[in-house]
PDB file of C-alpha atoms in Angstrom:
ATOM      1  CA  UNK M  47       0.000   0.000   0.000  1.00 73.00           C
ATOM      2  CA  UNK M  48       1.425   3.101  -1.276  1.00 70.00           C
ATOM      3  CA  UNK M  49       0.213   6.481   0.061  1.00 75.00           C
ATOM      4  CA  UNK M  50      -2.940   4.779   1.111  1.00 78.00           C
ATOM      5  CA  UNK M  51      -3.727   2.979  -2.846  1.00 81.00           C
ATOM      6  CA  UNK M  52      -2.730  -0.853  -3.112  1.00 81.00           C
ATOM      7  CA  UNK M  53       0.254  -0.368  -5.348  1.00 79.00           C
ATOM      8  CA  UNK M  54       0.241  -4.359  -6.904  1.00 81.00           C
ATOM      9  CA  UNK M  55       3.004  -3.477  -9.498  1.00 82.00           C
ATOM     10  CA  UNK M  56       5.530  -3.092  -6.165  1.00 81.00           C
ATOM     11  CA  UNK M  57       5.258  -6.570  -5.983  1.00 85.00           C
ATOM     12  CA  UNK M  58       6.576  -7.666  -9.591  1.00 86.00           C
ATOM     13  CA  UNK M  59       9.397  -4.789  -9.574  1.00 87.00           C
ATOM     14  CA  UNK M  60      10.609  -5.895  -6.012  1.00 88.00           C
ATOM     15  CA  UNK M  61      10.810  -9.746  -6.962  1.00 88.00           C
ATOM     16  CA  UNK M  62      12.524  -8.673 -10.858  1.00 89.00           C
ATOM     17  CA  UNK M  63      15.166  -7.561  -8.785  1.00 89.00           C
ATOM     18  CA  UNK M  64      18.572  -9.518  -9.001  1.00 91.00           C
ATOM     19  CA  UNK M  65      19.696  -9.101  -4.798  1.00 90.00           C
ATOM     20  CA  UNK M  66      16.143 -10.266  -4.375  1.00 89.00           C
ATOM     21  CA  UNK M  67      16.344 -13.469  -6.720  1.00 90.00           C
ATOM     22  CA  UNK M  68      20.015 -14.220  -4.795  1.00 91.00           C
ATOM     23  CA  UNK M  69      18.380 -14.071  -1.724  1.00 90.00           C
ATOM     24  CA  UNK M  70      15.784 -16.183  -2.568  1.00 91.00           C
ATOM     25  CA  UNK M  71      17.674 -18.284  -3.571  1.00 91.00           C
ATOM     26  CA  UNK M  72      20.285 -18.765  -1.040  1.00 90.00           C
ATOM     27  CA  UNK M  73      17.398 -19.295   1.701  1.00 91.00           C
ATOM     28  CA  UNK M  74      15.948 -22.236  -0.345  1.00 92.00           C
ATOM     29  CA  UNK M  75      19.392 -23.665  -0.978  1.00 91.00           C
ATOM     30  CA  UNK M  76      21.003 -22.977   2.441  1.00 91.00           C
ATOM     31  CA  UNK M  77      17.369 -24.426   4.110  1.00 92.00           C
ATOM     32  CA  UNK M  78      17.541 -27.714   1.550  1.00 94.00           C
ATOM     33  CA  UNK M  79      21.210 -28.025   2.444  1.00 94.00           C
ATOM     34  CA  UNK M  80      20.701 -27.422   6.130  1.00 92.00           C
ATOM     35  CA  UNK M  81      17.560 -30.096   5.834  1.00 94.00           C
ATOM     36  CA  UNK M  82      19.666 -32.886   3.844  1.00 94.00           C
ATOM     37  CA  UNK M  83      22.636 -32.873   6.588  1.00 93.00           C
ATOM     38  CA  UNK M  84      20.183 -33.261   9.570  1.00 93.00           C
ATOM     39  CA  UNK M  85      18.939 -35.930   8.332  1.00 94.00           C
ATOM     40  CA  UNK M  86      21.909 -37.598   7.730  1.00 93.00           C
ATOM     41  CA  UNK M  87      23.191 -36.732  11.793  1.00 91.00           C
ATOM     42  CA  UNK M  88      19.709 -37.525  12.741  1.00 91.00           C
ATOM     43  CA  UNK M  89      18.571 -41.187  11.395  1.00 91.00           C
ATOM     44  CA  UNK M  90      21.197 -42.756  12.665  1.00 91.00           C
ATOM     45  CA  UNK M  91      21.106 -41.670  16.043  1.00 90.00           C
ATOM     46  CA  UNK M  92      17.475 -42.129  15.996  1.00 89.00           C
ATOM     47  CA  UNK M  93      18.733 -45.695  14.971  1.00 87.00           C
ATOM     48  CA  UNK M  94      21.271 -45.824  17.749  1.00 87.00           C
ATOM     49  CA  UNK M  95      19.556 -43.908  20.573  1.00 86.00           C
ATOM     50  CA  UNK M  96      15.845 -45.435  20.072  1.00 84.00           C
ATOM     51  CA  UNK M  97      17.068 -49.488  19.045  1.00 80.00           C
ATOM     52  CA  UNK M  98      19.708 -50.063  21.093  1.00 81.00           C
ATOM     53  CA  UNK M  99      20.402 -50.235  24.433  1.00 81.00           C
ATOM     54  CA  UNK M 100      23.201 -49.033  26.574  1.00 80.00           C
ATOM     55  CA  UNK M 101      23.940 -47.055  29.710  1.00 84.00           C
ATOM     56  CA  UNK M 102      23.570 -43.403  29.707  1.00 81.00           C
ATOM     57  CA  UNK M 103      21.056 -43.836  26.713  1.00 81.00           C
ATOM     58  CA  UNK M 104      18.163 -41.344  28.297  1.00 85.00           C
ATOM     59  CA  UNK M 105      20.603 -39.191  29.495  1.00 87.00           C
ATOM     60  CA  UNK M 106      22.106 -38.398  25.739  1.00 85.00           C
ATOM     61  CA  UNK M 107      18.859 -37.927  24.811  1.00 83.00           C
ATOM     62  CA  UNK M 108      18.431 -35.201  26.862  1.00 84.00           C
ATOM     63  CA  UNK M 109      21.720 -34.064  25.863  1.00 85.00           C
ATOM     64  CA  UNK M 110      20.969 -34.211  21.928  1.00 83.00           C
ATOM     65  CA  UNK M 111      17.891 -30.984  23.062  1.00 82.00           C
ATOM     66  CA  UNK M 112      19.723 -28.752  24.477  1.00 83.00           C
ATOM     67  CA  UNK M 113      20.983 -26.672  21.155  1.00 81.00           C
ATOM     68  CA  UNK M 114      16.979 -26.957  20.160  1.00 81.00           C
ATOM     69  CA  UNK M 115      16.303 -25.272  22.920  1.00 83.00           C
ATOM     70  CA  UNK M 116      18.719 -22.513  23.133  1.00 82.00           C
ATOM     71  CA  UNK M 117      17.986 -19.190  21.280  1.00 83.00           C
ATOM     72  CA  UNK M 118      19.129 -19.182  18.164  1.00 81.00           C
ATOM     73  CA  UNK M 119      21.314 -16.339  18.698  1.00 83.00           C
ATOM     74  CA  UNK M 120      23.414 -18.314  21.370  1.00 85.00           C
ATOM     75  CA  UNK M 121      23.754 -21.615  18.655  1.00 82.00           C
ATOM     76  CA  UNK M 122      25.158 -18.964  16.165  1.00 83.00           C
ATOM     77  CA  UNK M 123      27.675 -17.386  18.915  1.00 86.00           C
ATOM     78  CA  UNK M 124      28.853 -20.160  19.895  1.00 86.00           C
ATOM     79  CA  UNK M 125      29.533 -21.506  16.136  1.00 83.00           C
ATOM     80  CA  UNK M 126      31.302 -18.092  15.592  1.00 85.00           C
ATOM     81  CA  UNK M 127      33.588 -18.714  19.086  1.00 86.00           C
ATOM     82  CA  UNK M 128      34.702 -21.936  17.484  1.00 85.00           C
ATOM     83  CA  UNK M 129      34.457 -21.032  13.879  1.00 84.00           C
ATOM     84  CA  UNK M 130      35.760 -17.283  14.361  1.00 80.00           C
ATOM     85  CA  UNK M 131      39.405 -15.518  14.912  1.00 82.00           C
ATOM     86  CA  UNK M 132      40.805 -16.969  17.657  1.00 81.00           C
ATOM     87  CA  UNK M 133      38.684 -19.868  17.755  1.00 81.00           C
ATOM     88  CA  UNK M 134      40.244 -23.563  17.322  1.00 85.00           C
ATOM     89  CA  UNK M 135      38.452 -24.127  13.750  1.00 82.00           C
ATOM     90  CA  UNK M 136      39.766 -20.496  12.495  1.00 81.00           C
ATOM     91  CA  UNK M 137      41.954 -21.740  10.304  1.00 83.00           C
ATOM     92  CA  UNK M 138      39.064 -23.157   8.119  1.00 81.00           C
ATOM     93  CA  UNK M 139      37.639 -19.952   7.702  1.00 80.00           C
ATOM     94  CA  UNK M 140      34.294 -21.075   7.359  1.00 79.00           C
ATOM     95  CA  UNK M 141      32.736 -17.880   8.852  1.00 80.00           C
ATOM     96  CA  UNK M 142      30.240 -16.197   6.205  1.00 78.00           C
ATOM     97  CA  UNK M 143      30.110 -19.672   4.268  1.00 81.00           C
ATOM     98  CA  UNK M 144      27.286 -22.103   3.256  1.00 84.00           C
ATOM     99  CA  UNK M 145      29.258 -24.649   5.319  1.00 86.00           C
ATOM    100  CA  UNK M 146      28.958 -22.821   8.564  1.00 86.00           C
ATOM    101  CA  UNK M 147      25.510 -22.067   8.294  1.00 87.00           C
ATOM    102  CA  UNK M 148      24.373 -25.330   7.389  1.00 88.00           C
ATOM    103  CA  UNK M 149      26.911 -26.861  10.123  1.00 88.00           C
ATOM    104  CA  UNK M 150      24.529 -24.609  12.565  1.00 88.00           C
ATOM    105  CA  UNK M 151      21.267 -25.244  11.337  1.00 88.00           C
ATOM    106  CA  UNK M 152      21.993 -29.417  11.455  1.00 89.00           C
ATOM    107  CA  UNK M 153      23.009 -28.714  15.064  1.00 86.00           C
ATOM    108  CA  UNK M 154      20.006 -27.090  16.067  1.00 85.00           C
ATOM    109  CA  UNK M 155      17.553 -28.931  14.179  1.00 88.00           C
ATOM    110  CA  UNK M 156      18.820 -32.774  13.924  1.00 86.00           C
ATOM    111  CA  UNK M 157      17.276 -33.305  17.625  1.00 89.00           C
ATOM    112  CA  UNK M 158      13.767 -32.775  15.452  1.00 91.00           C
ATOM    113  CA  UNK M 159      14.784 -35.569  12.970  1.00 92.00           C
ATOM    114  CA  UNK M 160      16.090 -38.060  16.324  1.00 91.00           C
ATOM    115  CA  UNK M 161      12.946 -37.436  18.425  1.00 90.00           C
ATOM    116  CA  UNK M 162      10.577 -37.889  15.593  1.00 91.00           C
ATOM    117  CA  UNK M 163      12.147 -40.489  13.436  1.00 92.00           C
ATOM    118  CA  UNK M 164      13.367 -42.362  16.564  1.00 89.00           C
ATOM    119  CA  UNK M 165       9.602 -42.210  18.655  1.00 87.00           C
ATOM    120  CA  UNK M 166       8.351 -43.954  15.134  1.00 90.00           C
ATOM    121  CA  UNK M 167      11.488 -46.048  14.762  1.00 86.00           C
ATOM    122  CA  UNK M 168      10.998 -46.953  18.739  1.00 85.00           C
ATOM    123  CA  UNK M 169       7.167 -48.392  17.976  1.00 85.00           C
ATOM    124  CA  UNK M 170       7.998 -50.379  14.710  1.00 83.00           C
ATOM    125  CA  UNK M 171       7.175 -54.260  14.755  1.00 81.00           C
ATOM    126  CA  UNK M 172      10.230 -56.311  14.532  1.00 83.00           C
ATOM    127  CA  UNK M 173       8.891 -59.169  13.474  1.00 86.00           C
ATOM    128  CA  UNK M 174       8.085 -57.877   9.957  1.00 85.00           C
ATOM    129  CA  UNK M 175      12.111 -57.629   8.828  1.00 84.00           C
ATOM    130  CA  UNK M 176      12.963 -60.991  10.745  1.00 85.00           C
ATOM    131  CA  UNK M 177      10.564 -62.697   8.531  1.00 90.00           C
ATOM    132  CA  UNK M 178      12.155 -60.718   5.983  1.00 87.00           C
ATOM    133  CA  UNK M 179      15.620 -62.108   6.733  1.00 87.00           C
ATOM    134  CA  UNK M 180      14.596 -65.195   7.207  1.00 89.00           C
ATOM    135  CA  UNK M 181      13.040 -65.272   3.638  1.00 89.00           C
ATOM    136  CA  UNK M 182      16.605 -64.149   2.418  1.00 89.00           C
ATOM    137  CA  UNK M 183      16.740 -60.651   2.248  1.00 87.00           C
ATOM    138  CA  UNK M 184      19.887 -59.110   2.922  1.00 88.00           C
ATOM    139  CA  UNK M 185      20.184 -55.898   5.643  1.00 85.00           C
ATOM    140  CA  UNK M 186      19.938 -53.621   2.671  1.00 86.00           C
ATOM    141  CA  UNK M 187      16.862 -55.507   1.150  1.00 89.00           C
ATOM    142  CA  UNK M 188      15.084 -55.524   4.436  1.00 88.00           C
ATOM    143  CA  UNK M 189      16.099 -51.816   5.092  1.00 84.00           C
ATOM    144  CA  UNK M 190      15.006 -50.809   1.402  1.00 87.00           C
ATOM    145  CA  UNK M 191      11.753 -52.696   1.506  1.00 88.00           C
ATOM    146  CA  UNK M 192      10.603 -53.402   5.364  1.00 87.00           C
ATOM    147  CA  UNK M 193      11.899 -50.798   7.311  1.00 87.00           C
ATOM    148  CA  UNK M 194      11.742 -47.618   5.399  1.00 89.00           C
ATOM    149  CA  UNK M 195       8.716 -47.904   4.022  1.00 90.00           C
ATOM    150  CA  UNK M 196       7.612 -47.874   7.913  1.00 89.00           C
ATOM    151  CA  UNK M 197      10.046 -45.174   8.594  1.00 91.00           C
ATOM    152  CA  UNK M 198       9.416 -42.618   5.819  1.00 93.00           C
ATOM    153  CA  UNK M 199       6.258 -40.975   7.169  1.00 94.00           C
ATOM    154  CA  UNK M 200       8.290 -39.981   9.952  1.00 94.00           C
ATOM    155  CA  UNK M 201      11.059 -38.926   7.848  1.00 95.00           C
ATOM    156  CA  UNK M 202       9.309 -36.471   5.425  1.00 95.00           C
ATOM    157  CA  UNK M 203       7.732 -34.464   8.682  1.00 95.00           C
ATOM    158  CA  UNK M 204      10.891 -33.799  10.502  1.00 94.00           C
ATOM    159  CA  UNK M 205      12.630 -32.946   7.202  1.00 95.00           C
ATOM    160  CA  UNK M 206       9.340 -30.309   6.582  1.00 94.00           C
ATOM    161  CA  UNK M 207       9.805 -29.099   9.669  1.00 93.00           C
ATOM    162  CA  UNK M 208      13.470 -28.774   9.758  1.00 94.00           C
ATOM    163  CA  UNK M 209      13.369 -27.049   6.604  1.00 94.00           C
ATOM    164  CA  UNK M 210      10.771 -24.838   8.161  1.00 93.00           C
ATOM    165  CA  UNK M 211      13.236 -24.245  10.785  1.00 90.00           C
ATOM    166  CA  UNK M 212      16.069 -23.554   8.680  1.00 90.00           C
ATOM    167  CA  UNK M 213      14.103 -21.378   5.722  1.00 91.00           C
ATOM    168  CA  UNK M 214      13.278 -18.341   8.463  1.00 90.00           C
ATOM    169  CA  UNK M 215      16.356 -18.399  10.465  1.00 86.00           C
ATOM    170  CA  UNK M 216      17.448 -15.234  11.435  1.00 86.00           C
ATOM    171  CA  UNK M 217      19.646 -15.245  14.635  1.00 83.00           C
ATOM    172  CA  UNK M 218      22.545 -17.832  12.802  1.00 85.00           C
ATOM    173  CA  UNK M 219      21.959 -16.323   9.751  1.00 86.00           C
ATOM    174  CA  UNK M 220      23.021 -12.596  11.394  1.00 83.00           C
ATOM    175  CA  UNK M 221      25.956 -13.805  13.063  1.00 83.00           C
ATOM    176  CA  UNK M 222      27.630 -16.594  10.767  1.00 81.00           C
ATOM    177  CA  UNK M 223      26.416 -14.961   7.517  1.00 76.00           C
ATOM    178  CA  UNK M 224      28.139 -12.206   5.308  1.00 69.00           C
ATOM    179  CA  UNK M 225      26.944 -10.328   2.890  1.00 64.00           C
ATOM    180  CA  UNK M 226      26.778 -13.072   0.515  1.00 72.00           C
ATOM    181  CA  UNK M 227      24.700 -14.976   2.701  1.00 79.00           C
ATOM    182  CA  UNK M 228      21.564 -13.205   3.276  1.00 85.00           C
ATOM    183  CA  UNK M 229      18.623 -14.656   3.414  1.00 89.00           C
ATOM    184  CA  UNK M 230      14.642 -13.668   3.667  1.00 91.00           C
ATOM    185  CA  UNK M 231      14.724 -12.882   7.152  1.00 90.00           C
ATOM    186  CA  UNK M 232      17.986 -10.980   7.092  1.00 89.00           C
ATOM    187  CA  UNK M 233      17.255  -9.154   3.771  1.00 90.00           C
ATOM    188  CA  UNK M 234      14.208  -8.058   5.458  1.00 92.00           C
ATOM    189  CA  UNK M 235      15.727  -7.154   8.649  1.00 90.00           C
ATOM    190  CA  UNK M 236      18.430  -4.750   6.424  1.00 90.00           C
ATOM    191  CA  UNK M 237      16.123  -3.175   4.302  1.00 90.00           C
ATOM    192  CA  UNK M 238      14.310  -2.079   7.267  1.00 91.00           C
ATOM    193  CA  UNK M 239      16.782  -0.724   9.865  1.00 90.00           C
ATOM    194  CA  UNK M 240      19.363   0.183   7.636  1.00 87.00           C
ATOM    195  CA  UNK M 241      17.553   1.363   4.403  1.00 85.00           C
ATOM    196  CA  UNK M 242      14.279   2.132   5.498  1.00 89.00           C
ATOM    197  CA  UNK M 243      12.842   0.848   2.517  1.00 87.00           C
ATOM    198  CA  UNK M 244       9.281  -0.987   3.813  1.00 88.00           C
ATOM    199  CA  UNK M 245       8.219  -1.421   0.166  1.00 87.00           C
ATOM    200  CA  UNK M 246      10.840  -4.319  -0.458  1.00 90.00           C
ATOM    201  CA  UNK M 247      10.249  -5.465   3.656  1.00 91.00           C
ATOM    202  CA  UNK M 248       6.557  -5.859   2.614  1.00 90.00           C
ATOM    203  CA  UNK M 249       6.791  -7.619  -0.360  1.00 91.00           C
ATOM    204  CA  UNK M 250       9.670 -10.144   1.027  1.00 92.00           C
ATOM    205  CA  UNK M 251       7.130 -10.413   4.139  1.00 92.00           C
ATOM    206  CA  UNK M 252       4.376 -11.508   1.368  1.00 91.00           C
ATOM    207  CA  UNK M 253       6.986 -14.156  -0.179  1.00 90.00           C
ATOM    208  CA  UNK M 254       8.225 -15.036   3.781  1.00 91.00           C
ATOM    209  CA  UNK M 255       4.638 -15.998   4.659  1.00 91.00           C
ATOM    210  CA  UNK M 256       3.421 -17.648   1.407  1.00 91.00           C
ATOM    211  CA  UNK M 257       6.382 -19.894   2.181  1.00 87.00           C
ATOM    212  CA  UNK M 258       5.766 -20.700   5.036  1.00 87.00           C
ATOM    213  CA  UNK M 259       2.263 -21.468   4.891  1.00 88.00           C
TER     214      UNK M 259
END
């Protein structure tokens, strides 16, 4: 709304931009990235933390929350402490990357894909891949056509909602990221404080919230 007149045309010139299409861009890619790598940390200790049994099980559990449940400011400080000058993983220079990002967002998020993948993984019937073995399927086999078939329900929801997650982080994205790492929520954030330009804010708000819905 310009000067009190819906002004749809804002729209189409904010999102022809090229900063805007980079931006985009890097949110879905960082978020899909971000997504894939929690879910490779995550299944298998929802494999190892929900099927097996050994002491001091519950208490890793716990253990595996605790980044979920810190602000996300405090994750992304304490990636920058080990990731910035001074820090013991310096030399990498991975601060203002993709890779430190998407380090941060699998640390905060995987607990989603453990807890959700390993409460369905904790329930399944193991009688269904014993009979499977016993008919000769090998572990893959039985994995492949028992076992994930069971799992995948549970799979797709934490990877939603880690990708959730990860699309409208702002607090990591602020610290770790540089300027070629903006995202949604930081372009939005900059364009408000900094440039005071609410007609881009608005319209990334628009694409923010059609995304997320």
């Amino acid at each position: 709304w310009t000067d009190g007149r819906l002004d749809p045309g804002a729209v189409l010139d904010v999102l022809g931009r090229p900063r805007v299409h980079r931006v985009v861009w890097f949110t879905v890619w960082s978020a899909l990235a971000g997504t894939a790598f929690s879910l490779l940390l995550g299944i298998p200790a929802a494999h190892l933390l929900h099927r097996r049994r050994f002491a001091g099980r519950r208490l890793l559990r716990a253990l595996l929350l605790v980044p979920f449940v810190l602000p996300t400011v405090v994750v992304g400080t304490a990636f920058l402490v080990l990731l910035g000058p001074g820090g013991p993983l310096a030399p990498l220079g991975l601060v203002g990357t993709l890779p430190a990002i998407v380090l941060a967002h699998a640390c905060f998020n995987y607990a989603v894909v453990v807890r959700t993948v390993g409460a369905r993984w904790a329930h399944l019937d193991h009688r269904a891949a014993d009979a499977a073995r016993t008919l000769g399927a090998s572990p893959w086999r039985t994995w492949w056509s028992v076992t994930w078939p069971a799992l995948r329900p549970a799979v797709v929801a934490s990877a939603v909602i880690v990708f959730l997650f990860s699309f409208t982080s702002f607090g990591v994205i602020l610290i770790l990221g540089g300027a070629r790492t903006a995202t949604i929520e930081t372009e939005i954030y900059r364009v408000t404080v900094q440039a005071l330009d609410l007609r881009t804010a608005a319209v990334l708000s628009i694409v923010q919230a059609v995304a997320v819905g």
